[in-house]
Amino acid sequence: MPRTEEATKLGRYHEQHPNTAQHLLEAAWRHCGAIQDIIDRLNEADTNAEAHLLANRLHRLAFRIRPASSAE
């Protein structure tokens, strides 16, 4: 899996960019678009089992990022 390589790239990325959060969000948006394209292609190919596994993984990922609750 490329996760170790991705972590290394992100580590270097963090050192290079002072506005890391903005760059990470932009990268996340690009990846979300790519995932959406892949999901559309999976639906066209009628691969229900794989799509179901991907849906479960994406559902778990959605809970990993939560907006900070405001102290209002």
mmCIF file with all atom_site columns, C-alpha atoms in Angstrom:
data_model
loop_
_atom_site.group_PDB
_atom_site.id
_atom_site.type_symbol
_atom_site.label_atom_id
_atom_site.label_alt_id
_atom_site.label_comp_id
_atom_site.label_asym_id
_atom_site.label_entity_id
_atom_site.label_seq_id
_atom_site.pdbx_PDB_ins_code
_atom_site.Cartn_x
_atom_site.Cartn_y
_atom_site.Cartn_z
_atom_site.occupancy
_atom_site.B_iso_or_equiv
_atom_site.pdbx_formal_charge
_atom_site.auth_seq_id
_atom_site.auth_comp_id
_atom_site.auth_asym_id
_atom_site.auth_atom_id
_atom_site.pdbx_PDB_model_num
ATOM 1  C CA . MET A 1 1  ? 0.000   0.000  0.000   1.00 0.00 ? 1  MET A CA 1
ATOM 2  C CA . PRO A 1 2  ? 1.251   3.510  -0.771  1.00 0.00 ? 2  PRO A CA 1
ATOM 3  C CA . ARG A 1 3  ? 0.295   4.962  2.597   1.00 0.00 ? 3  ARG A CA 1
ATOM 4  C CA . THR A 1 4  ? 3.883   5.111  3.883   1.00 0.00 ? 4  THR A CA 1
ATOM 5  C CA . GLU A 1 5  ? 4.995   6.870  0.723   1.00 0.00 ? 5  GLU A CA 1
ATOM 6  C CA . GLU A 1 6  ? 2.062   9.276  0.987   1.00 0.00 ? 6  GLU A CA 1
ATOM 7  C CA . ALA A 1 7  ? 2.941   10.041 4.601   1.00 0.00 ? 7  ALA A CA 1
ATOM 8  C CA . THR A 1 8  ? 6.518   10.765 3.569   1.00 0.00 ? 8  THR A CA 1
ATOM 9  C CA . LYS A 1 9  ? 5.326   13.077 0.803   1.00 0.00 ? 9  LYS A CA 1
ATOM 10 C CA . LEU A 1 10 ? 2.991   14.868 3.206   1.00 0.00 ? 10 LEU A CA 1
ATOM 11 C CA . GLY A 1 11 ? 5.852   15.285 5.673   1.00 0.00 ? 11 GLY A CA 1
ATOM 12 C CA . ARG A 1 12 ? 7.965   16.966 2.998   1.00 0.00 ? 12 ARG A CA 1
ATOM 13 C CA . TYR A 1 13 ? 4.927   18.922 1.846   1.00 0.00 ? 13 TYR A CA 1
ATOM 14 C CA . HIS A 1 14 ? 4.390   20.275 5.360   1.00 0.00 ? 14 HIS A CA 1
ATOM 15 C CA . GLU A 1 15 ? 7.974   21.503 5.532   1.00 0.00 ? 15 GLU A CA 1
ATOM 16 C CA . GLN A 1 16 ? 7.700   23.291 2.191   1.00 0.00 ? 16 GLN A CA 1
ATOM 17 C CA . HIS A 1 17 ? 4.403   25.126 2.600   1.00 0.00 ? 17 HIS A CA 1
ATOM 18 C CA . PRO A 1 18 ? 3.621   27.517 5.444   1.00 0.00 ? 18 PRO A CA 1
ATOM 19 C CA . ASN A 1 19 ? -0.110  27.366 4.672   1.00 0.00 ? 19 ASN A CA 1
ATOM 20 C CA . THR A 1 20 ? -0.310  23.594 4.921   1.00 0.00 ? 20 THR A CA 1
ATOM 21 C CA . ALA A 1 21 ? -3.960  23.370 5.956   1.00 0.00 ? 21 ALA A CA 1
ATOM 22 C CA . GLN A 1 22 ? -5.103  25.188 2.825   1.00 0.00 ? 22 GLN A CA 1
ATOM 23 C CA . HIS A 1 23 ? -2.913  23.049 0.577   1.00 0.00 ? 23 HIS A CA 1
ATOM 24 C CA . LEU A 1 24 ? -4.115  19.860 2.257   1.00 0.00 ? 24 LEU A CA 1
ATOM 25 C CA . LEU A 1 25 ? -7.738  20.901 1.783   1.00 0.00 ? 25 LEU A CA 1
ATOM 26 C CA . GLU A 1 26 ? -7.088  21.612 -1.885  1.00 0.00 ? 26 GLU A CA 1
ATOM 27 C CA . ALA A 1 27 ? -5.465  18.191 -2.270  1.00 0.00 ? 27 ALA A CA 1
ATOM 28 C CA . ALA A 1 28 ? -8.406  16.573 -0.486  1.00 0.00 ? 28 ALA A CA 1
ATOM 29 C CA . TRP A 1 29 ? -10.859 18.231 -2.889  1.00 0.00 ? 29 TRP A CA 1
ATOM 30 C CA . ARG A 1 30 ? -8.898  16.932 -5.871  1.00 0.00 ? 30 ARG A CA 1
ATOM 31 C CA . HIS A 1 31 ? -8.912  13.423 -4.415  1.00 0.00 ? 31 HIS A CA 1
ATOM 32 C CA . CYS A 1 32 ? -12.639 13.649 -3.672  1.00 0.00 ? 32 CYS A CA 1
ATOM 33 C CA . GLY A 1 33 ? -13.240 14.490 -7.313  1.00 0.00 ? 33 GLY A CA 1
ATOM 34 C CA . ALA A 1 34 ? -11.142 11.516 -8.392  1.00 0.00 ? 34 ALA A CA 1
ATOM 35 C CA . ILE A 1 35 ? -13.033 9.221  -6.019  1.00 0.00 ? 35 ILE A CA 1
ATOM 36 C CA . GLN A 1 36 ? -16.335 10.521 -7.357  1.00 0.00 ? 36 GLN A CA 1
ATOM 37 C CA . ASP A 1 37 ? -15.212 9.727  -10.904 1.00 0.00 ? 37 ASP A CA 1
ATOM 38 C CA . ILE A 1 38 ? -14.190 6.212  -9.850  1.00 0.00 ? 38 ILE A CA 1
ATOM 39 C CA . ILE A 1 39 ? -17.529 5.654  -8.122  1.00 0.00 ? 39 ILE A CA 1
ATOM 40 C CA . ASP A 1 40 ? -19.341 6.708  -11.288 1.00 0.00 ? 40 ASP A CA 1
ATOM 41 C CA . ARG A 1 41 ? -17.242 4.263  -13.314 1.00 0.00 ? 41 ARG A CA 1
ATOM 42 C CA . LEU A 1 42 ? -17.906 1.460  -10.799 1.00 0.00 ? 42 LEU A CA 1
ATOM 43 C CA . ASN A 1 43 ? -21.635 2.137  -11.081 1.00 0.00 ? 43 ASN A CA 1
ATOM 44 C CA . GLU A 1 44 ? -21.416 2.005  -14.871 1.00 0.00 ? 44 GLU A CA 1
ATOM 45 C CA . ALA A 1 45 ? -19.555 -1.314 -14.643 1.00 0.00 ? 45 ALA A CA 1
ATOM 46 C CA . ASP A 1 46 ? -22.258 -2.634 -12.270 1.00 0.00 ? 46 ASP A CA 1
ATOM 47 C CA . THR A 1 47 ? -19.786 -3.828 -9.621  1.00 0.00 ? 47 THR A CA 1
ATOM 48 C CA . ASN A 1 48 ? -22.009 -3.938 -6.570  1.00 0.00 ? 48 ASN A CA 1
ATOM 49 C CA . ALA A 1 49 ? -19.677 -5.844 -4.246  1.00 0.00 ? 49 ALA A CA 1
ATOM 50 C CA . GLU A 1 50 ? -16.728 -3.522 -4.799  1.00 0.00 ? 50 GLU A CA 1
ATOM 51 C CA . ALA A 1 51 ? -18.941 -0.447 -4.640  1.00 0.00 ? 51 ALA A CA 1
ATOM 52 C CA . HIS A 1 52 ? -20.355 -1.646 -1.324  1.00 0.00 ? 52 HIS A CA 1
ATOM 53 C CA . LEU A 1 53 ? -16.856 -2.065 0.135   1.00 0.00 ? 53 LEU A CA 1
ATOM 54 C CA . LEU A 1 54 ? -15.887 1.391  -1.065  1.00 0.00 ? 54 LEU A CA 1
ATOM 55 C CA . ALA A 1 55 ? -19.074 2.893  0.373   1.00 0.00 ? 55 ALA A CA 1
ATOM 56 C CA . ASN A 1 56 ? -18.283 1.382  3.767   1.00 0.00 ? 56 ASN A CA 1
ATOM 57 C CA . ARG A 1 57 ? -14.736 2.740  3.692   1.00 0.00 ? 57 ARG A CA 1
ATOM 58 C CA . LEU A 1 58 ? -15.889 6.215  2.675   1.00 0.00 ? 58 LEU A CA 1
ATOM 59 C CA . HIS A 1 59 ? -18.516 6.175  5.408   1.00 0.00 ? 59 HIS A CA 1
ATOM 60 C CA . ARG A 1 60 ? -15.813 5.464  8.009   1.00 0.00 ? 60 ARG A CA 1
ATOM 61 C CA . LEU A 1 61 ? -13.592 8.193  6.559   1.00 0.00 ? 61 LEU A CA 1
ATOM 62 C CA . ALA A 1 62 ? -16.399 10.731 6.822   1.00 0.00 ? 62 ALA A CA 1
ATOM 63 C CA . PHE A 1 63 ? -16.314 10.398 10.600  1.00 0.00 ? 63 PHE A CA 1
ATOM 64 C CA . ARG A 1 64 ? -12.555 10.945 10.820  1.00 0.00 ? 64 ARG A CA 1
ATOM 65 C CA . ILE A 1 65 ? -12.894 14.638 10.022  1.00 0.00 ? 65 ILE A CA 1
ATOM 66 C CA . ARG A 1 66 ? -15.330 16.537 12.138  1.00 0.00 ? 66 ARG A CA 1
ATOM 67 C CA . PRO A 1 67 ? -15.634 20.292 12.381  1.00 0.00 ? 67 PRO A CA 1
ATOM 68 C CA . ALA A 1 68 ? -14.516 21.668 15.727  1.00 0.00 ? 68 ALA A CA 1
ATOM 69 C CA . SER A 1 69 ? -17.540 22.495 17.812  1.00 0.00 ? 69 SER A CA 1
ATOM 70 C CA . SER A 1 70 ? -17.866 26.176 18.533  1.00 0.00 ? 70 SER A CA 1
ATOM 71 C CA . ALA A 1 71 ? -18.023 27.356 22.130  1.00 0.00 ? 71 ALA A CA 1
ATOM 72 C CA . GLU A 1 72 ? -21.191 29.361 21.534  1.00 0.00 ? 72 GLU A CA 1
#
